[in-house]
Amino acid sequence: MATLGTGVLTLTLTLTRFSSSSKSLFTHTHTLNYLLLPSLSAKTTFLHNRIHHNRRLSFCCRGMATSTAASYSNTVTAPYGSWKSPITADVVSGASKRLGGTAVDEHGRLIWLESRPTEGGRGVLVLEPETPGGDPVDVIPKEFGVRTLAQEYGGGAFTVSGDVVFFANYKDQRLYKQSLNSLGVPPAPITPDYGGPVVSYADGILDSRFNRFIAVREDRRESSLNPPTTIVSIALGSNDVQEPQVLVGGSDFYAFPRLDSKSERIAWIQWSHPNMPWDRAELWVGYISENGEIHKRVCVAGGDPSLVESPTEPKWSPDGELFFITDRKNGFWNIHRWVIFIILLLLLPISSV
C-alpha cells in the first residue's frame, strides 16, 4: 500500500465587482485551507479541515478611468468604527412619533401629546380636527414644548379643564394656560419666573371652587441633590403671577393629587426614602376648609406599620366614593374602595327609680 505525505493546499479566490455607476469597487477575497491526508485506499482525498474568511470591503471614488489597476490605488480603509454610515440617528429616531397622554375638552374633542423626533423630541399638544378628514391642529406655538422634570420621572405634563389647557413648558419648567378657543393668543404663565428651570410642576388639577390650580411641585432652588417636594395651590384669575402656597408637605415625594366633585376633599399618594412608590407608599385624604386649607387628614391605606403595601391611582366617583389600587396582603394590585364607617350614639333618657 502506497503511503502519501501530509501537506496543505491553499486556494485563494478573488472576486471583483463594479457598481452600476462604475464609480465604486467591491472586492471579495476568499482563502481556503485544505489538509491533505493519506488515504487507506491509496487514493488522495481532500478533507475540508478549516476555512478562513478574509473579507475586505473597500469603496473608492475614482474618475471615469477605464483601468482597473488604477482604481486599487485609490482604495481608502477607514479605522474600525470611524466609517460614515448612511443610516444616521435622525433617520432611526425620526421614523415614528411617540404618544405621551390623552385628554378630552368640553366639546368631546381629543387632545393628545406627541413627541416629534424631527423637532428635537419636542412635545406638542395636538387637537383633533372639528370635521372628519380634516388636519389636526397644534395647540401650542413652536417655541413651547410640553414636558415636566418633576421628581425626575416627569409625567402629568398637561391637564385639560373645559376649554383651557394647563401644561408645563420644558425650557423654563413654568406652568402655562392656553385657551382652546383662542389658539392665536400665546399661552400665559401662571407660575413665577425664577430665572431658570429650577422649579418643576406635575400632575395638576383645576380647583374650580377656589379658582386655583393644584399640582405637585419640586423645588431645586436651594438644593438639587435632595429638593423638597410638596403639593401646592396656584391662584388663578389675577393678572399678576403669585407665589404658590403649600397645601401638603413633609414627605419626600408626592403624586396623584385628586379632588372630589365638590372640591371638599383631596386625595394624594406620598412616600419617603428609601422606598420607591411601588415598594411602600401611603394614601391620604384631606378635608378642605372654607378658606381652602386642609384642616383634617386621614390615612386611608399604607399607614399600618405591620402591613407593607403600595397604594396608587386614587380616583373619586361622581358620588364622592374614593377608589384606589393597592397590593394589600396578596402582593397583587387590585381595585379597592374606601368605606367610611359612621357610628351613631343614641342618647336614651334615663328614668329615675
mmCIF file of C-alpha atoms in Angstrom:
data_model
loop_
_atom_site.group_PDB
_atom_site.id
_atom_site.type_symbol
_atom_site.label_atom_id
_atom_site.label_comp_id
_atom_site.label_asym_id
_atom_site.label_seq_id
_atom_site.Cartn_x
_atom_site.Cartn_y
_atom_site.Cartn_z
ATOM 1 C CA MET A 1 0.000 0.000 0.000
ATOM 2 C CA ALA A 2 1.419 3.306 -1.003
ATOM 3 C CA THR A 3 1.992 5.935 1.646
ATOM 4 C CA LEU A 4 1.274 9.555 0.846
ATOM 5 C CA GLY A 5 2.796 12.522 2.669
ATOM 6 C CA THR A 6 0.799 15.110 4.526
ATOM 7 C CA GLY A 7 0.517 18.589 3.094
ATOM 8 C CA VAL A 8 -1.625 21.733 2.982
ATOM 9 C CA LEU A 9 -3.222 23.060 -0.152
ATOM 10 C CA THR A 10 -4.141 26.755 -0.144
ATOM 11 C CA LEU A 11 -6.589 28.180 -2.667
ATOM 12 C CA THR A 12 -7.241 31.905 -2.952
ATOM 13 C CA LEU A 13 -10.263 33.191 -4.829
ATOM 14 C CA THR A 14 -10.674 36.891 -5.559
ATOM 15 C CA LEU A 15 -13.886 38.373 -6.950
ATOM 16 C CA THR A 16 -14.120 41.908 -8.270
ATOM 17 C CA ARG A 17 -17.413 43.661 -8.989
ATOM 18 C CA PHE A 18 -18.199 47.189 -10.092
ATOM 19 C CA SER A 19 -21.399 49.021 -9.259
ATOM 20 C CA SER A 20 -23.813 50.054 -11.967
ATOM 21 C CA SER A 21 -22.498 53.610 -11.837
ATOM 22 C CA SER A 22 -18.887 52.388 -12.327
ATOM 23 C CA LYS A 23 -17.775 54.707 -9.536
ATOM 24 C CA SER A 24 -17.251 52.213 -6.699
ATOM 25 C CA LEU A 25 -15.320 48.968 -6.429
ATOM 26 C CA PHE A 26 -16.156 45.891 -4.348
ATOM 27 C CA THR A 27 -13.543 43.162 -3.822
ATOM 28 C CA HIS A 28 -14.053 39.860 -2.021
ATOM 29 C CA THR A 29 -11.035 37.678 -1.181
ATOM 30 C CA HIS A 30 -11.816 34.140 -0.004
ATOM 31 C CA THR A 31 -8.935 31.951 1.249
ATOM 32 C CA LEU A 32 -9.482 28.177 1.614
ATOM 33 C CA ASN A 33 -7.043 25.974 3.537
ATOM 34 C CA TYR A 34 -7.303 22.231 2.931
ATOM 35 C CA LEU A 35 -5.389 19.482 4.757
ATOM 36 C CA LEU A 36 -4.040 16.700 2.539
ATOM 37 C CA LEU A 37 -4.159 13.363 4.380
ATOM 38 C CA PRO A 38 -3.006 9.826 3.414
ATOM 39 C CA SER A 39 -5.808 7.553 2.298
ATOM 40 C CA LEU A 40 -6.149 3.956 3.392
ATOM 41 C CA SER A 41 -7.312 3.039 -0.104
ATOM 42 C CA ALA A 42 -4.243 4.576 -1.728
ATOM 43 C CA LYS A 43 -6.399 7.315 -3.109
ATOM 44 C CA THR A 44 -5.828 11.015 -2.442
ATOM 45 C CA THR A 45 -8.698 12.734 -0.638
ATOM 46 C CA PHE A 46 -9.101 16.324 0.409
ATOM 47 C CA LEU A 47 -10.816 16.782 3.766
ATOM 48 C CA HIS A 48 -12.099 20.281 4.435
ATOM 49 C CA ASN A 49 -10.432 20.951 7.764
ATOM 50 C CA ARG A 50 -10.610 24.673 8.168
ATOM 51 C CA ILE A 51 -11.928 27.679 6.241
ATOM 52 C CA HIS A 52 -10.593 31.151 6.827
ATOM 53 C CA HIS A 53 -12.694 34.017 5.569
ATOM 54 C CA ASN A 54 -10.937 37.205 4.791
ATOM 55 C CA ARG A 55 -13.444 39.657 3.517
ATOM 56 C CA ARG A 56 -12.321 43.047 2.550
ATOM 57 C CA LEU A 57 -14.863 45.670 1.626
ATOM 58 C CA SER A 58 -13.315 48.658 0.015
ATOM 59 C CA PHE A 59 -15.050 51.552 -1.621
ATOM 60 C CA CYS A 60 -13.164 54.139 -3.525
ATOM 61 C CA CYS A 61 -14.134 57.125 -5.541
ATOM 62 C CA ARG A 62 -12.460 57.312 -8.882
ATOM 63 C CA GLY A 63 -12.869 59.120 -12.144
ATOM 64 C CA MET A 64 -14.018 57.668 -15.413
ATOM 65 C CA ALA A 65 -10.693 55.913 -15.957
ATOM 66 C CA THR A 66 -11.026 52.545 -17.594
ATOM 67 C CA SER A 67 -8.021 50.967 -15.938
ATOM 68 C CA THR A 68 -8.973 48.567 -13.108
ATOM 69 C CA ALA A 69 -5.463 48.568 -11.670
ATOM 70 C CA ALA A 70 -5.536 52.322 -11.218
ATOM 71 C CA SER A 71 -8.686 52.068 -9.067
ATOM 72 C CA TYR A 72 -6.905 49.930 -6.455
ATOM 73 C CA SER A 73 -4.506 52.755 -5.655
ATOM 74 C CA ASN A 74 -7.455 54.972 -4.593
ATOM 75 C CA THR A 75 -8.857 52.479 -2.058
ATOM 76 C CA VAL A 76 -9.288 54.003 1.417
ATOM 77 C CA THR A 77 -9.532 51.788 4.512
ATOM 78 C CA ALA A 78 -11.169 53.538 7.487
ATOM 79 C CA PRO A 79 -10.359 52.534 11.074
ATOM 80 C CA TYR A 80 -12.925 50.423 12.879
ATOM 81 C CA GLY A 81 -15.931 52.470 13.971
ATOM 82 C CA SER A 82 -14.944 55.596 12.043
ATOM 83 C CA TRP A 83 -16.622 54.856 8.740
ATOM 84 C CA LYS A 84 -19.566 57.048 7.813
ATOM 85 C CA SER A 85 -22.893 55.262 7.651
ATOM 86 C CA PRO A 86 -25.838 56.491 5.592
ATOM 87 C CA ILE A 87 -28.093 55.362 8.491
ATOM 88 C CA THR A 88 -27.967 58.270 10.938
ATOM 89 C CA ALA A 89 -29.547 58.718 14.356
ATOM 90 C CA ASP A 90 -32.026 61.186 12.868
ATOM 91 C CA VAL A 91 -33.167 58.601 10.336
ATOM 92 C CA VAL A 92 -33.752 55.970 13.031
ATOM 93 C CA SER A 93 -35.399 58.234 15.635
ATOM 94 C CA GLY A 94 -37.449 60.137 13.087
ATOM 95 C CA ALA A 95 -39.216 57.058 11.826
ATOM 96 C CA SER A 96 -42.208 57.463 14.135
ATOM 97 C CA LYS A 97 -43.803 59.732 16.746
ATOM 98 C CA ARG A 98 -44.445 58.811 20.364
ATOM 99 C CA LEU A 99 -47.651 59.498 22.266
ATOM 100 C CA GLY A 100 -47.428 60.681 25.865
ATOM 101 C CA GLY A 101 -51.021 61.157 27.032
ATOM 102 C CA THR A 102 -54.587 61.948 26.034
ATOM 103 C CA ALA A 103 -57.452 64.121 27.275
ATOM 104 C CA VAL A 104 -60.844 65.420 26.120
ATOM 105 C CA ASP A 105 -62.044 69.024 26.029
ATOM 106 C CA GLU A 106 -65.521 70.311 26.872
ATOM 107 C CA HIS A 107 -66.753 69.561 23.334
ATOM 108 C CA GLY A 108 -65.548 65.974 23.401
ATOM 109 C CA ARG A 109 -62.603 66.572 21.101
ATOM 110 C CA LEU A 110 -59.496 64.508 21.708
ATOM 111 C CA ILE A 111 -56.217 66.167 22.733
ATOM 112 C CA TRP A 112 -53.004 64.208 22.765
ATOM 113 C CA LEU A 113 -49.327 64.791 23.472
ATOM 114 C CA GLU A 114 -46.911 63.641 20.809
ATOM 115 C CA SER A 115 -43.116 63.706 20.787
ATOM 116 C CA ARG A 116 -41.670 64.719 17.428
ATOM 117 C CA PRO A 117 -38.152 63.433 16.676
ATOM 118 C CA THR A 118 -37.880 65.700 13.642
ATOM 119 C CA GLU A 119 -38.179 68.697 16.008
ATOM 120 C CA GLY A 120 -35.592 67.531 18.509
ATOM 121 C CA GLY A 121 -38.088 65.488 20.515
ATOM 122 C CA ARG A 122 -40.338 68.482 21.244
ATOM 123 C CA GLY A 123 -43.577 67.573 22.991
ATOM 124 C CA VAL A 124 -46.562 69.073 21.166
ATOM 125 C CA LEU A 125 -50.205 69.167 22.218
ATOM 126 C CA VAL A 126 -52.433 68.331 19.263
ATOM 127 C CA LEU A 127 -56.191 68.851 18.915
ATOM 128 C CA GLU A 128 -58.232 66.603 16.664
ATOM 129 C CA PRO A 129 -59.970 68.276 13.706
ATOM 130 C CA GLU A 130 -63.522 69.547 14.054
ATOM 131 C CA THR A 131 -64.661 67.748 10.907
ATOM 132 C CA PRO A 132 -63.759 64.214 9.789
ATOM 133 C CA GLY A 133 -60.926 64.174 7.300
ATOM 134 C CA GLY A 134 -59.513 67.491 8.480
ATOM 135 C CA ASP A 135 -55.997 68.125 9.723
ATOM 136 C CA PRO A 136 -55.152 68.075 13.451
ATOM 137 C CA VAL A 137 -54.237 71.426 14.992
ATOM 138 C CA ASP A 138 -51.217 72.186 17.168
ATOM 139 C CA VAL A 139 -52.364 73.733 20.429
ATOM 140 C CA ILE A 140 -49.067 75.350 21.480
ATOM 141 C CA PRO A 141 -46.676 77.540 19.445
ATOM 142 C CA LYS A 142 -43.373 76.217 18.125
ATOM 143 C CA GLU A 143 -41.310 77.918 20.828
ATOM 144 C CA PHE A 144 -43.040 75.812 23.503
ATOM 145 C CA GLY A 145 -42.568 72.164 24.399
ATOM 146 C CA VAL A 146 -44.653 70.132 26.847
ATOM 147 C CA ARG A 147 -42.572 68.205 29.372
ATOM 148 C CA THR A 148 -42.008 68.297 33.123
ATOM 149 C CA LEU A 149 -38.887 67.298 35.056
ATOM 150 C CA ALA A 150 -40.600 66.969 38.432
ATOM 151 C CA GLN A 151 -39.197 64.101 40.515
ATOM 152 C CA GLU A 152 -37.023 63.067 37.558
ATOM 153 C CA TYR A 153 -39.689 60.706 36.226
ATOM 154 C CA GLY A 154 -41.827 63.515 34.848
ATOM 155 C CA GLY A 155 -45.344 62.588 33.825
ATOM 156 C CA GLY A 156 -48.566 64.542 34.191
ATOM 157 C CA ALA A 157 -47.267 67.361 31.997
ATOM 158 C CA PHE A 158 -50.685 68.716 30.954
ATOM 159 C CA THR A 159 -54.304 68.917 32.121
ATOM 160 C CA VAL A 160 -57.442 69.888 30.219
ATOM 161 C CA SER A 161 -60.343 71.559 32.001
ATOM 162 C CA GLY A 162 -63.208 72.805 29.853
ATOM 163 C CA ASP A 163 -61.684 74.851 27.051
ATOM 164 C CA VAL A 164 -58.388 75.553 28.859
ATOM 165 C CA VAL A 165 -55.177 73.509 28.744
ATOM 166 C CA PHE A 166 -52.639 73.766 31.568
ATOM 167 C CA PHE A 167 -49.156 72.499 30.693
ATOM 168 C CA ALA A 168 -45.550 72.521 31.879
ATOM 169 C CA ASN A 169 -43.087 74.108 29.455
ATOM 170 C CA TYR A 170 -39.842 72.160 29.054
ATOM 171 C CA LYS A 171 -37.376 75.045 28.736
ATOM 172 C CA ASP A 172 -38.310 77.066 31.836
ATOM 173 C CA GLN A 173 -40.455 74.437 33.647
ATOM 174 C CA ARG A 174 -43.148 77.035 34.311
ATOM 175 C CA LEU A 175 -46.851 76.276 34.141
ATOM 176 C CA TYR A 176 -48.860 77.910 31.346
ATOM 177 C CA LYS A 177 -52.507 78.019 30.382
ATOM 178 C CA GLN A 178 -53.787 78.033 26.801
ATOM 179 C CA SER A 179 -57.364 78.661 25.667
ATOM 180 C CA LEU A 180 -58.548 76.203 23.014
ATOM 181 C CA ASN A 181 -60.930 78.841 21.690
ATOM 182 C CA SER A 182 -58.118 81.368 21.168
ATOM 183 C CA LEU A 183 -55.173 79.435 19.775
ATOM 184 C CA GLY A 184 -53.839 82.598 18.170
ATOM 185 C CA VAL A 185 -53.194 84.085 21.621
ATOM 186 C CA PRO A 186 -49.872 82.937 23.184
ATOM 187 C CA PRO A 187 -50.013 80.833 26.358
ATOM 188 C CA ALA A 188 -49.996 82.793 29.630
ATOM 189 C CA PRO A 189 -47.741 81.763 32.552
ATOM 190 C CA ILE A 190 -49.366 81.054 35.922
ATOM 191 C CA THR A 191 -46.207 80.354 37.973
ATOM 192 C CA PRO A 192 -43.299 82.722 38.767
ATOM 193 C CA ASP A 193 -40.134 83.047 36.714
ATOM 194 C CA TYR A 194 -37.115 82.000 38.797
ATOM 195 C CA GLY A 195 -34.540 82.703 36.107
ATOM 196 C CA GLY A 196 -34.201 79.095 35.011
ATOM 197 C CA PRO A 197 -35.786 75.633 35.150
ATOM 198 C CA VAL A 198 -35.227 75.193 38.897
ATOM 199 C CA VAL A 199 -38.860 74.630 39.936
ATOM 200 C CA SER A 200 -40.989 71.945 38.263
ATOM 201 C CA TYR A 201 -44.678 71.105 38.445
ATOM 202 C CA ALA A 202 -46.591 67.964 37.533
ATOM 203 C CA ASP A 203 -49.872 66.099 37.783
ATOM 204 C CA GLY A 204 -52.053 69.170 38.240
ATOM 205 C CA ILE A 205 -55.809 69.551 38.609
ATOM 206 C CA LEU A 206 -58.131 72.550 38.494
ATOM 207 C CA ASP A 207 -59.940 73.506 41.711
ATOM 208 C CA SER A 208 -62.982 75.404 40.444
ATOM 209 C CA ARG A 209 -64.294 76.019 43.972
ATOM 210 C CA PHE A 210 -61.404 78.327 44.863
ATOM 211 C CA ASN A 211 -60.328 79.192 41.283
ATOM 212 C CA ARG A 212 -56.879 77.712 41.709
ATOM 213 C CA PHE A 213 -54.647 75.054 40.204
ATOM 214 C CA ILE A 214 -53.294 72.293 42.473
ATOM 215 C CA ALA A 215 -50.130 70.433 41.467
ATOM 216 C CA VAL A 216 -47.062 68.586 42.706
ATOM 217 C CA ARG A 217 -44.032 70.886 42.944
ATOM 218 C CA GLU A 218 -40.332 70.037 43.103
ATOM 219 C CA ASP A 219 -38.205 72.981 44.259
ATOM 220 C CA ARG A 220 -34.486 72.860 43.358
ATOM 221 C CA ARG A 221 -33.672 76.483 44.178
ATOM 222 C CA GLU A 222 -31.685 75.619 47.306
ATOM 223 C CA SER A 223 -30.513 72.091 46.527
ATOM 224 C CA SER A 224 -30.715 69.803 43.512
ATOM 225 C CA LEU A 225 -29.455 66.746 45.409
ATOM 226 C CA ASN A 226 -32.490 66.379 47.666
ATOM 227 C CA PRO A 227 -35.032 69.005 46.608
ATOM 228 C CA PRO A 228 -38.235 69.266 48.664
ATOM 229 C CA THR A 229 -41.447 68.107 47.036
ATOM 230 C CA THR A 230 -44.860 69.418 48.072
ATOM 231 C CA ILE A 231 -48.435 69.785 46.885
ATOM 232 C CA VAL A 232 -49.137 73.452 46.168
ATOM 233 C CA SER A 233 -52.031 75.650 45.107
ATOM 234 C CA ILE A 234 -51.613 78.265 42.376
ATOM 235 C CA ALA A 235 -54.050 81.170 42.341
ATOM 236 C CA LEU A 236 -55.803 81.951 39.059
ATOM 237 C CA GLY A 237 -57.808 84.900 37.824
ATOM 238 C CA SER A 238 -55.225 87.560 38.649
ATOM 239 C CA ASN A 239 -53.080 89.392 36.124
ATOM 240 C CA ASP A 240 -50.118 89.157 38.491
ATOM 241 C CA VAL A 241 -48.439 85.772 38.880
ATOM 242 C CA GLN A 242 -48.330 84.850 42.567
ATOM 243 C CA GLU A 243 -46.105 82.557 44.593
ATOM 244 C CA PRO A 244 -47.722 79.115 45.057
ATOM 245 C CA GLN A 245 -48.969 78.185 48.518
ATOM 246 C CA VAL A 246 -48.040 74.850 50.120
ATOM 247 C CA LEU A 247 -51.018 72.635 50.946
ATOM 248 C CA VAL A 248 -49.265 69.365 51.844
ATOM 249 C CA GLY A 249 -45.640 68.783 52.800
ATOM 250 C CA GLY A 250 -43.334 66.754 54.999
ATOM 251 C CA SER A 251 -42.728 63.619 52.931
ATOM 252 C CA ASP A 252 -40.019 63.156 50.323
ATOM 253 C CA PHE A 253 -42.346 62.562 47.370
ATOM 254 C CA TYR A 254 -45.962 63.176 46.342
ATOM 255 C CA ALA A 255 -48.185 62.118 43.452
ATOM 256 C CA PHE A 256 -51.804 61.954 42.292
ATOM 257 C CA PRO A 257 -53.477 64.925 43.993
ATOM 258 C CA ARG A 258 -57.161 64.334 43.245
ATOM 259 C CA LEU A 259 -60.205 66.396 44.217
ATOM 260 C CA ASP A 260 -63.721 65.097 44.686
ATOM 261 C CA SER A 261 -66.552 66.545 42.624
ATOM 262 C CA LYS A 262 -67.362 69.234 45.219
ATOM 263 C CA SER A 263 -63.728 70.161 45.976
ATOM 264 C CA GLU A 264 -64.371 69.354 49.631
ATOM 265 C CA ARG A 265 -61.785 66.578 49.889
ATOM 266 C CA ILE A 266 -58.452 65.897 48.258
ATOM 267 C CA ALA A 267 -56.642 62.560 47.996
ATOM 268 C CA TRP A 268 -52.941 62.047 47.331
ATOM 269 C CA ILE A 269 -50.109 59.484 47.428
ATOM 270 C CA GLN A 270 -46.917 60.062 49.420
ATOM 271 C CA TRP A 271 -43.742 58.085 50.155
ATOM 272 C CA SER A 272 -40.240 58.693 51.508
ATOM 273 C CA HIS A 273 -36.694 57.393 51.192
ATOM 274 C CA PRO A 274 -35.509 54.693 50.805
ATOM 275 C CA ASN A 275 -38.779 53.361 49.394
ATOM 276 C CA MET A 276 -39.961 53.615 45.839
ATOM 277 C CA PRO A 277 -43.700 54.180 45.272
ATOM 278 C CA TRP A 278 -44.186 50.541 44.258
ATOM 279 C CA ASP A 279 -42.374 49.314 47.391
ATOM 280 C CA ARG A 280 -44.228 51.179 50.109
ATOM 281 C CA ALA A 281 -46.468 54.229 49.974
ATOM 282 C CA GLU A 282 -49.411 55.848 51.732
ATOM 283 C CA LEU A 283 -52.795 57.094 50.550
ATOM 284 C CA TRP A 284 -54.138 60.142 52.389
ATOM 285 C CA VAL A 285 -57.349 62.140 52.254
ATOM 286 C CA GLY A 286 -57.577 65.739 53.429
ATOM 287 C CA TYR A 287 -60.720 67.735 54.162
ATOM 288 C CA ILE A 288 -60.728 71.261 52.726
ATOM 289 C CA SER A 289 -61.953 74.118 54.909
ATOM 290 C CA GLU A 290 -63.904 77.194 53.825
ATOM 291 C CA ASN A 291 -60.698 79.166 53.304
ATOM 292 C CA GLY A 292 -59.112 76.474 51.124
ATOM 293 C CA GLU A 293 -56.784 74.935 53.700
ATOM 294 C CA ILE A 294 -56.602 71.271 54.663
ATOM 295 C CA HIS A 295 -57.812 71.109 58.258
ATOM 296 C CA LYS A 296 -58.148 67.343 58.764
ATOM 297 C CA ARG A 297 -56.206 64.395 57.325
ATOM 298 C CA VAL A 298 -56.924 60.679 57.272
ATOM 299 C CA CYS A 299 -54.528 57.899 56.192
ATOM 300 C CA VAL A 300 -56.650 55.563 54.080
ATOM 301 C CA ALA A 301 -54.041 52.946 53.153
ATOM 302 C CA GLY A 302 -50.386 52.248 53.887
ATOM 303 C CA GLY A 303 -50.378 53.631 57.422
ATOM 304 C CA ASP A 304 -50.277 50.278 59.207
ATOM 305 C CA PRO A 305 -46.594 49.571 60.061
ATOM 306 C CA SER A 306 -47.264 45.822 60.180
ATOM 307 C CA LEU A 307 -48.696 45.803 56.661
ATOM 308 C CA VAL A 308 -46.479 46.599 53.670
ATOM 309 C CA GLU A 309 -48.459 47.937 50.718
ATOM 310 C CA SER A 310 -48.150 50.457 47.911
ATOM 311 C CA PRO A 311 -51.481 52.133 47.102
ATOM 312 C CA THR A 312 -51.701 54.244 43.970
ATOM 313 C CA GLU A 313 -54.074 55.792 41.396
ATOM 314 C CA PRO A 314 -56.744 57.321 43.689
ATOM 315 C CA LYS A 315 -59.901 58.417 41.892
ATOM 316 C CA TRP A 316 -63.178 59.917 43.116
ATOM 317 C CA SER A 317 -66.516 58.862 41.681
ATOM 318 C CA PRO A 318 -69.213 61.464 40.899
ATOM 319 C CA ASP A 319 -70.984 60.317 44.082
ATOM 320 C CA GLY A 320 -67.949 61.040 46.247
ATOM 321 C CA GLU A 321 -66.623 57.485 46.638
ATOM 322 C CA LEU A 322 -62.866 57.022 46.620
ATOM 323 C CA PHE A 323 -61.409 54.153 44.594
ATOM 324 C CA PHE A 324 -57.740 53.224 44.506
ATOM 325 C CA ILE A 325 -55.350 50.398 43.643
ATOM 326 C CA THR A 326 -53.249 48.609 46.227
ATOM 327 C CA ASP A 327 -51.322 45.343 46.647
ATOM 328 C CA ARG A 328 -52.516 44.750 50.192
ATOM 329 C CA LYS A 329 -51.960 41.228 51.620
ATOM 330 C CA ASN A 330 -51.641 39.247 48.371
ATOM 331 C CA GLY A 331 -48.921 41.297 46.642
ATOM 332 C CA PHE A 332 -51.038 41.983 43.539
ATOM 333 C CA TRP A 333 -52.575 45.359 42.704
ATOM 334 C CA ASN A 334 -56.359 45.265 42.879
ATOM 335 C CA ILE A 335 -59.087 47.914 42.969
ATOM 336 C CA HIS A 336 -60.296 48.903 46.433
ATOM 337 C CA ARG A 337 -62.916 51.298 47.748
ATOM 338 C CA TRP A 338 -62.656 53.469 50.817
ATOM 339 C CA VAL A 339 -65.548 52.711 53.157
ATOM 340 C CA ILE A 340 -66.331 55.224 55.896
ATOM 341 C CA PHE A 341 -67.936 53.813 58.998
ATOM 342 C CA ILE A 342 -70.187 56.181 60.913
ATOM 343 C CA ILE A 343 -71.090 55.248 64.467
ATOM 344 C CA LEU A 344 -74.283 56.781 65.778
ATOM 345 C CA LEU A 345 -74.638 57.107 69.551
ATOM 346 C CA LEU A 346 -78.255 57.062 70.629
ATOM 347 C CA LEU A 347 -78.842 59.052 73.794
ATOM 348 C CA LEU A 348 -81.606 57.317 75.678
ATOM 349 C CA PRO A 349 -83.486 59.064 78.509
ATOM 350 C CA ILE A 350 -82.583 57.891 81.974
ATOM 351 C CA SER A 351 -85.524 57.252 84.273
ATOM 352 C CA SER A 352 -85.269 57.511 87.999
ATOM 353 C CA VAL A 353 -86.206 54.631 90.220
#
